[in-house]
Short mmCIF file of C-alpha atoms in Angstrom, two decimals:
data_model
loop_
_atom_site.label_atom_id
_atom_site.label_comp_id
_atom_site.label_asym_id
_atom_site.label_seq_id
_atom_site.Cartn_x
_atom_site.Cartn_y
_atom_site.Cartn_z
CA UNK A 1 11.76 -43.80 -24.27
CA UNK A 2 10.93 -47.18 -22.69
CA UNK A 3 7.03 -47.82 -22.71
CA UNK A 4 7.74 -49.80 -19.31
CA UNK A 5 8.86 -46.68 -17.64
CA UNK A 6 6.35 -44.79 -18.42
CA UNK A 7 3.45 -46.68 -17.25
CA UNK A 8 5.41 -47.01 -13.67
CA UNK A 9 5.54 -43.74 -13.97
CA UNK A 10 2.24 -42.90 -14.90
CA UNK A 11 1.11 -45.36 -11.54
CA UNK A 12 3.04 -43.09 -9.35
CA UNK A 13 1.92 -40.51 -10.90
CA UNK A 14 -2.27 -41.47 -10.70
CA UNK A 15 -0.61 -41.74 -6.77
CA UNK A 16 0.52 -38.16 -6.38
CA UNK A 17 4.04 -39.63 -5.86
CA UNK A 18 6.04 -38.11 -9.03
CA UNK A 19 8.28 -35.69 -8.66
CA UNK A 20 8.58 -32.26 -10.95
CA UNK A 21 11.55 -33.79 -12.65
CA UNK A 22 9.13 -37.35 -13.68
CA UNK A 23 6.18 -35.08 -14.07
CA UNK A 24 7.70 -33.35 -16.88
CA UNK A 25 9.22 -36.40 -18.51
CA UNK A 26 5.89 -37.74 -18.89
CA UNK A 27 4.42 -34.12 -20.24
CA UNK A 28 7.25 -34.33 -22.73
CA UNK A 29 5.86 -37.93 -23.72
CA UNK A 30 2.75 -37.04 -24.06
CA UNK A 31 3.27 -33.94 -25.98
CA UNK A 32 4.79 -35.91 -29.18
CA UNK A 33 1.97 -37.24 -31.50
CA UNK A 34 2.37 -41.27 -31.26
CA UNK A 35 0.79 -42.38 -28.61
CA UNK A 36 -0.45 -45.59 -27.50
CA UNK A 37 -3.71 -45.44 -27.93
CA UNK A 38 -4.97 -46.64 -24.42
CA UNK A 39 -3.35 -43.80 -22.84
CA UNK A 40 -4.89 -41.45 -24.79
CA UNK A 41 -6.62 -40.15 -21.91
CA UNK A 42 -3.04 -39.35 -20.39
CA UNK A 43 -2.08 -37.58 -23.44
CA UNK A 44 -5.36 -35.26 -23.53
CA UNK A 45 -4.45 -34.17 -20.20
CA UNK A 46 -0.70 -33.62 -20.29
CA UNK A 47 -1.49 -32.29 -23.76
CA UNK A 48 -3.87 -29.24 -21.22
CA UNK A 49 -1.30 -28.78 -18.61
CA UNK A 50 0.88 -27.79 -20.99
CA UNK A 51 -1.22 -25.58 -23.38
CA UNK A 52 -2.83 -23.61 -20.35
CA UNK A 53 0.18 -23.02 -19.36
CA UNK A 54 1.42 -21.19 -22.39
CA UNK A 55 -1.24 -19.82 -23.18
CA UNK A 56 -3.78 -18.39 -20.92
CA UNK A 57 -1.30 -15.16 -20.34
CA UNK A 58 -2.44 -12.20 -18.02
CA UNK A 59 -2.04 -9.41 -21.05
CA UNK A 60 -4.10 -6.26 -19.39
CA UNK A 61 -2.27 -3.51 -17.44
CA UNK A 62 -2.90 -3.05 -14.18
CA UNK A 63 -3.15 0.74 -13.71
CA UNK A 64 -1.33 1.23 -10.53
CA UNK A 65 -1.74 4.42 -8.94
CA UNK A 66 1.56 5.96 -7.45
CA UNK A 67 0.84 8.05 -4.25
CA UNK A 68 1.28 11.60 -4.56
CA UNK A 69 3.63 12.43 -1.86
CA UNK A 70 3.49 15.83 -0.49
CA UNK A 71 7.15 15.81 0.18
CA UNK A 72 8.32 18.45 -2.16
CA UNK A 73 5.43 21.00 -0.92
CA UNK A 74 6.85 20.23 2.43
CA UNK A 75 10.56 20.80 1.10
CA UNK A 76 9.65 23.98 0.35
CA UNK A 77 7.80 24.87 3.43
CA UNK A 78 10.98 23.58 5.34
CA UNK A 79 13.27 26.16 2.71
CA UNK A 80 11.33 28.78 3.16
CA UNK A 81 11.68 28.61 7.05
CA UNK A 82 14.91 27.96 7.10
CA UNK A 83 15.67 30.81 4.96
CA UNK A 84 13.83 33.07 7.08
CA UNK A 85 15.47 32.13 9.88
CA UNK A 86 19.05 32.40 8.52
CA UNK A 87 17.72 36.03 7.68
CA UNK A 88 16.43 36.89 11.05
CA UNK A 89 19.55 35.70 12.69
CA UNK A 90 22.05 37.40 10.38
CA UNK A 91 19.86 40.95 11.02
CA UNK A 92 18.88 40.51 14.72
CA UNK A 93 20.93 38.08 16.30
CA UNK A 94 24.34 37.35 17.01
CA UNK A 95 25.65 41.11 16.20
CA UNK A 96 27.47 41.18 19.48
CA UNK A 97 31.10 41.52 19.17
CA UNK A 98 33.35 41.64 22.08
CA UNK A 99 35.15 45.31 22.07
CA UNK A 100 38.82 43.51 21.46
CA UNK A 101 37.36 41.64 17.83
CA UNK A 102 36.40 45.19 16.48
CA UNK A 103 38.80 46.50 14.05
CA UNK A 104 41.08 49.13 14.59
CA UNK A 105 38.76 52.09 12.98
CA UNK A 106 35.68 50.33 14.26
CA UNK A 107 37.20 50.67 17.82
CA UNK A 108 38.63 54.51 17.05
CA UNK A 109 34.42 54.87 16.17
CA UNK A 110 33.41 53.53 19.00
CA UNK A 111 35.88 55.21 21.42
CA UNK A 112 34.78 58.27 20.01
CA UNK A 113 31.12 57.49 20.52
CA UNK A 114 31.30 56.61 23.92
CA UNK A 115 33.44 59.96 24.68
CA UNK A 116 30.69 61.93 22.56
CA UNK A 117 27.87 60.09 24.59
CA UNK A 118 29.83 60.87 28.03
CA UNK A 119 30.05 64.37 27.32
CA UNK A 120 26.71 64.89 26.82
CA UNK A 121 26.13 63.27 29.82
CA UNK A 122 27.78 65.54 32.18
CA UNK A 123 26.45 68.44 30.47
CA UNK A 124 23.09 66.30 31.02
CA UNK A 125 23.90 66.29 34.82
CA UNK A 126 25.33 70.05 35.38
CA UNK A 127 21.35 70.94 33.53
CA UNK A 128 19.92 68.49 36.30
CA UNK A 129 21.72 70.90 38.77
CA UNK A 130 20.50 73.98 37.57
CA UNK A 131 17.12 72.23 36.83
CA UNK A 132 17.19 71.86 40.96
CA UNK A 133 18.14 75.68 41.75
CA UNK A 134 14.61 76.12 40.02
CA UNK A 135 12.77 73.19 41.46
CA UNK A 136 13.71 74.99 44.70
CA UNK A 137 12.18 78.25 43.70
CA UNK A 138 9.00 76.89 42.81
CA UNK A 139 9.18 75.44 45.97
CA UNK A 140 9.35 78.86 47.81
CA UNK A 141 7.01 80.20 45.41
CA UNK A 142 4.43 77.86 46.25
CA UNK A 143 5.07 78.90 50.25
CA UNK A 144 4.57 82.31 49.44
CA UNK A 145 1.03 81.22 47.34
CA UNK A 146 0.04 79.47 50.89
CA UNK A 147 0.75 82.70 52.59
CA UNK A 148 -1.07 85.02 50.45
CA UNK A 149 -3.95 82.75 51.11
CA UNK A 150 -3.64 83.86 54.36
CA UNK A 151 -3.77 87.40 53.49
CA UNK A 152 -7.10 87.36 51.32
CA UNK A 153 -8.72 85.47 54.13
CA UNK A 154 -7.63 88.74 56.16
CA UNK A 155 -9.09 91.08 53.61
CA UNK A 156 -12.28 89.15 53.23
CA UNK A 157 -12.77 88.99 57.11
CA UNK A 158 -12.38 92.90 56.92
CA UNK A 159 -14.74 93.67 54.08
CA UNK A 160 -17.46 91.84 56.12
CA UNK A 161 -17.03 94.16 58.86
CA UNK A 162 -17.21 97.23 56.89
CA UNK A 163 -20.12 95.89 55.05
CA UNK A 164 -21.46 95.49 58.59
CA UNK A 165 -20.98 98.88 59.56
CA UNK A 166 -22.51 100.23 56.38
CA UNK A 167 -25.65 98.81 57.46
CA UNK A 168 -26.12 99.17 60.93
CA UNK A 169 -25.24 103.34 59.52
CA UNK A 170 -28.01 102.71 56.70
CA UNK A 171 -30.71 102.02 59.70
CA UNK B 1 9.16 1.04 -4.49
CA UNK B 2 8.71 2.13 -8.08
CA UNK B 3 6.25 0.97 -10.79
CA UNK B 4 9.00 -0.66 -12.49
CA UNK B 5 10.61 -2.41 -9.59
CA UNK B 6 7.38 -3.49 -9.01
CA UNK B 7 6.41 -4.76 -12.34
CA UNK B 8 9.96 -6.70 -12.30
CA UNK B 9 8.52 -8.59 -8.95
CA UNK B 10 5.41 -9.39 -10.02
CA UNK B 11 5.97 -9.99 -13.84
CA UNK B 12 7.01 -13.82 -13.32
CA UNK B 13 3.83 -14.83 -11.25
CA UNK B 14 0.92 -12.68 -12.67
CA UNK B 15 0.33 -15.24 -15.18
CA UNK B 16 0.34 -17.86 -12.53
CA UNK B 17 -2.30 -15.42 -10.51
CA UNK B 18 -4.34 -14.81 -13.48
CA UNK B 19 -4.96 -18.71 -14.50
CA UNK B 20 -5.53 -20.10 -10.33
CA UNK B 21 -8.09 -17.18 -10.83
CA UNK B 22 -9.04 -18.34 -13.59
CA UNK B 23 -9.63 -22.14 -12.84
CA UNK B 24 -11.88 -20.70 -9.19
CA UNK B 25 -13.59 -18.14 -11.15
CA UNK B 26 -13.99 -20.34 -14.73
CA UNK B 27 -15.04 -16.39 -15.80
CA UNK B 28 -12.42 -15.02 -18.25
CA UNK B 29 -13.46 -11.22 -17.05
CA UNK B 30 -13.76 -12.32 -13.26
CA UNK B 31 -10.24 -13.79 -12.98
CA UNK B 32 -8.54 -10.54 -14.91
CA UNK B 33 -10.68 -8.40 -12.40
CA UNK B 34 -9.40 -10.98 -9.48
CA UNK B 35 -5.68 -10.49 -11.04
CA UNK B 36 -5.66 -6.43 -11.16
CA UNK B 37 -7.32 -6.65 -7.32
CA UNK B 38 -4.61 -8.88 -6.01
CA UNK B 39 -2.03 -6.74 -8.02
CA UNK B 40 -3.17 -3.59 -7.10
CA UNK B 41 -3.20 -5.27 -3.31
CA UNK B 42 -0.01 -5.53 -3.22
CA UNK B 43 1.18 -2.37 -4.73
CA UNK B 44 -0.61 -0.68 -2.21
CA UNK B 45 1.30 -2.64 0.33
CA UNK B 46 4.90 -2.66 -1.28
CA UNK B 47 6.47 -0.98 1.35
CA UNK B 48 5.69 -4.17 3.83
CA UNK B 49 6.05 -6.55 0.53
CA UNK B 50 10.14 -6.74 1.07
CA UNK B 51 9.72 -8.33 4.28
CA UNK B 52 7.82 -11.35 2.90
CA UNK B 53 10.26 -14.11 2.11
CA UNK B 54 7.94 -15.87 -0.52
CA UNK B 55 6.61 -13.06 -2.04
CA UNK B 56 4.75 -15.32 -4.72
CA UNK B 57 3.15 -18.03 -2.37
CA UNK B 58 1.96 -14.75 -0.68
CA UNK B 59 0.42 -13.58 -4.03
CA UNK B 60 -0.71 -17.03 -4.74
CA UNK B 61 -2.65 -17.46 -1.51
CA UNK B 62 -4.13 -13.98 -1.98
CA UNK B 63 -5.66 -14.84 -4.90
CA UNK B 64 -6.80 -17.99 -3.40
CA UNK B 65 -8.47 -16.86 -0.50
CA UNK B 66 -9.93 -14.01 -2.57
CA UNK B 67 -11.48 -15.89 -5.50
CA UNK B 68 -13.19 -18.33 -2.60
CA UNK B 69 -14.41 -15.40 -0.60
CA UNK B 70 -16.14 -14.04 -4.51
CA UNK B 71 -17.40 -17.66 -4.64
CA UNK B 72 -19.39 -17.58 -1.12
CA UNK B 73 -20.81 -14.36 -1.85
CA UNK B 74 -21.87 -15.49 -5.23
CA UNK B 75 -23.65 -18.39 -4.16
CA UNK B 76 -25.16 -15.99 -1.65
CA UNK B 77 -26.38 -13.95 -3.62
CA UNK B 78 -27.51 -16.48 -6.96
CA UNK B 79 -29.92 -19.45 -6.69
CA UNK B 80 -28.14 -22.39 -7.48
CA UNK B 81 -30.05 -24.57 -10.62
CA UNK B 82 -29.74 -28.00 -9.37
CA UNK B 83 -30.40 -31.22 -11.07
CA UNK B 84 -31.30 -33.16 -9.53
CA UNK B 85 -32.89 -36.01 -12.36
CA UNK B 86 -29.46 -35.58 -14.09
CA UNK B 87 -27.49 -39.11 -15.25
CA UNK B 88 -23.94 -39.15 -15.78
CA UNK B 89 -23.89 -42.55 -18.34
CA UNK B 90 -25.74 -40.74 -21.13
CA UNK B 91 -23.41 -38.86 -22.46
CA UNK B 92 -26.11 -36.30 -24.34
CA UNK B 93 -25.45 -35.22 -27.97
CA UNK B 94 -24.13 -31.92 -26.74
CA UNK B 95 -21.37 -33.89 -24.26
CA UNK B 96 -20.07 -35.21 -27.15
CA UNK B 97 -19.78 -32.43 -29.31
CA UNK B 98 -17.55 -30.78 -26.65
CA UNK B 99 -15.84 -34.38 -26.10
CA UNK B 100 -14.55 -33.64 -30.31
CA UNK B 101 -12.15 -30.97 -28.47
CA UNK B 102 -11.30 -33.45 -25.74
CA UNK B 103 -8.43 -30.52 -24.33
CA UNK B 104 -11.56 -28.42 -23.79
CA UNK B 105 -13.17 -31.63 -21.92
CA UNK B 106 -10.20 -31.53 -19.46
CA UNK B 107 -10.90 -27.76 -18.04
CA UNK B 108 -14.50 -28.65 -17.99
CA UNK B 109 -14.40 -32.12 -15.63
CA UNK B 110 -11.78 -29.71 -13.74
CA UNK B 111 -14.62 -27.34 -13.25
CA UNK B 112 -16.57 -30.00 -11.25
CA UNK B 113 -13.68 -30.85 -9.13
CA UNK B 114 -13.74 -29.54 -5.36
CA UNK B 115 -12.36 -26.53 -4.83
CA UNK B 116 -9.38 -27.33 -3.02
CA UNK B 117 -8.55 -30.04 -5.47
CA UNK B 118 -9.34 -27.46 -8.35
CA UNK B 119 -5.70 -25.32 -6.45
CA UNK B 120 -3.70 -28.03 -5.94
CA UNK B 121 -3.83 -29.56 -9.31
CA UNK B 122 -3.83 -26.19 -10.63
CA UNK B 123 -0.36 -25.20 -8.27
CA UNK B 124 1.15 -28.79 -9.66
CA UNK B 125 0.46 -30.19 -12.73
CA UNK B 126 0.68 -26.78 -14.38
CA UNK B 127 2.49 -24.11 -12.26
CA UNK B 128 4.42 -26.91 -11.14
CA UNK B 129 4.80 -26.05 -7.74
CA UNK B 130 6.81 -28.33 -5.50
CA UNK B 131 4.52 -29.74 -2.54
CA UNK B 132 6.34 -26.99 0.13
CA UNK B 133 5.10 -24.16 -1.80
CA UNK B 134 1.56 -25.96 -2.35
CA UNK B 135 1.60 -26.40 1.72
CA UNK B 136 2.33 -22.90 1.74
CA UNK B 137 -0.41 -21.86 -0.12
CA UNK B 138 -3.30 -24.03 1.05
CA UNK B 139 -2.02 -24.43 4.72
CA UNK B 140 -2.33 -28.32 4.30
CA UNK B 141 -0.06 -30.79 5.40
CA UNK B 142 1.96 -32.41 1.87
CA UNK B 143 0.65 -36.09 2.88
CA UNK B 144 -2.95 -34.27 2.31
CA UNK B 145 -2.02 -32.74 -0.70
CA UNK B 146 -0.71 -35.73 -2.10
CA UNK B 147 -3.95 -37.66 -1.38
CA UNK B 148 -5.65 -34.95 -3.13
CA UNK B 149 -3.64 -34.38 -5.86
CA UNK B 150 -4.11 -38.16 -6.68
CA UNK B 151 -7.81 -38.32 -6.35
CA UNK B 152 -8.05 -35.34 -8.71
CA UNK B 153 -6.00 -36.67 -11.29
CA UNK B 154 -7.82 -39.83 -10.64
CA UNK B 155 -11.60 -38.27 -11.71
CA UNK B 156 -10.08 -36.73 -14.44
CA UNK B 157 -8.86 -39.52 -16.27
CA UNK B 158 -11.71 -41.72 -15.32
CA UNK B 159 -13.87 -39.14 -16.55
CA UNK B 160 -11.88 -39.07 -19.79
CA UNK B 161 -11.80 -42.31 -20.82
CA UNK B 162 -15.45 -42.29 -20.25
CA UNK B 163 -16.02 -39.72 -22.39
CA UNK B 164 -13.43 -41.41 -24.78
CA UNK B 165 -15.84 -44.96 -25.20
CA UNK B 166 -18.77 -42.89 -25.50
CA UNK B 167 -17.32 -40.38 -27.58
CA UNK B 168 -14.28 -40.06 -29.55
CA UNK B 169 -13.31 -43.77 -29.86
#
């Protein structure tokens, strides 16, 4: 390399003007053993740059702590409801069928059913009759209870006279 | 994120952490504590990491503004030894001991530099940093940077060759 260049180099370089391309020409001067010896002092501190560089090395591991994330508890939380759910509405919910989607035997049951249920109905209401041919006579009854009322009133009224008699003979 | 997406970001610029630690702290211990704070740092943020362009001038002024805020409260908390009858010129006996492994000498003058000269020469004559990324990290205009860069490299070598006539040569 040309000694010339590398002391105009080394000027810009004392000036902060070099760039990283020049820079590194001159640490790959300095890194070979001859040397002028008046810029030694050059050579001492290219000679650091580059040795730091390579070897002060960051070697420990850095124990880095992964978050826990509580998303798979959740996941499950989230199943289990879901599942729940998708029970609840399968038992519960949603049952209703409109008469015309039943099938043919499930509308035969159902016809029968209803004709089962209306039967007992009217029997149901021909009972309510009969049920008011007694309501009537307990009616009555209850008239005639009133009336007999009147009738012991009578027949205490009367014993008080007798007893009144008694006495009044007694003196 | 995952660890090893993670350790694929940050594996070429933990060295470069470690050693700007390194130069601020001078503590081999200090700067590996400095480097698993600033990693850890930003694994806990890796989420929000993605949207930084520059992820490593983001790293690299972490570490800088965290190793300066351990220096304040050092010097807080220590009394400083100062002193103050102390003479440059005669090299002592011990100087020149340490001069025999003049690489050594550089880190030490280094150490006596001004902090912000101590990251930009670190950033550029060994990370080799273009002066962009060095404005990135120090929030200095490159003109400034440039002035500083050159009076750094300027101490050193005068305090080399010093230490050369007294010493080695």
């Amino acid at each position: 390399m040309v000694f010339n260049s590398i002391e105009k180099l080394l000027e810009k370089y004392d000036n902060g003007e070099t760039t990283i391309k020049e820079e590194q020409k001159l640490k790959a001067y300095f890194t070979q053993d001859d040397v002028v010896p008046h810029l030694e002092s050059y050579r001492v501190m290219f000679q650091y740059f580059s040795t730091t560089k390579q070897e002060d090395l960051y070697t420990k591991d850095v124990p880095l702590k992964t978050k826990k994330s509580n998303i798979y508890q959740w996941i499950s939380v989230a199943a289990l409801l879901v599942l729940s759910l998708g029970i609840f509405t399968t038992q519960f919910g949603d049952n209703k069928k409109t008469y015309s989607e039943l099938t043919m035997q499930e509308q035969k049951d159902y016809d029968q059913a209803v004709e089962v249920f209306s039967l007992v109905g009217s029997k149901f209401d021909q009972g309510e009759s009969n049920m008011a041919a007694f309501g009537l006579m307990s009616n009555k009854l209850s008239q005639g209870v009133g009336k007999f009322e009147h009738v012991s009133e009578f027949s205490e009224a009367t014993n008080k006279m007798f007893k009144s008699k008694k006495k009044k003979q007694n003196k | 994120m995952t660890q090893t997406d993670f350790t694929k970001l940050v594996l070429p610029f933990k060295d470069k952490v470690y050693r700007l630690a390194k130069r601020l702290l001078v503590s081999r211990e200090e700067a590996e504590d400095a480097t698993q704070e600033i990693l850890m740092k930003l694994w806990n943020n890796s989420q929000k990491i993605k949207e930084y362009r520059n992820i490593e001038a983001f790293a690299m002024t972490m570490t800088k503004n965290f190793c300066l805020d351990r220096l304040k409260s050092k010097q807080a908390q220590n009394l400083k030894i100062v002193h103050s009858n102390y003479e440059e010129n005669n090299t002592s006996l011990e100087k020149q001991v340490e001069a025999r492994d003049s690489v050594d000498w550089v880190s030490k003058i280094i150490e006596e530099l001004p902090e912000q000269q101590k990251i930009i020469l670190q950033l550029r004559d060994i990370e080799e940093y273009d002066f962009d990324e060095i404005a990135k990290v120090v929030d200095m205009n490159p003109t400034a940077i440039r002035v500083a860069l050159s009076r750094a490299r300027k101490t050193i070598r005068e305090k080399l060759t010093k230490t050369h006539r007294y010493g080695i040569q």
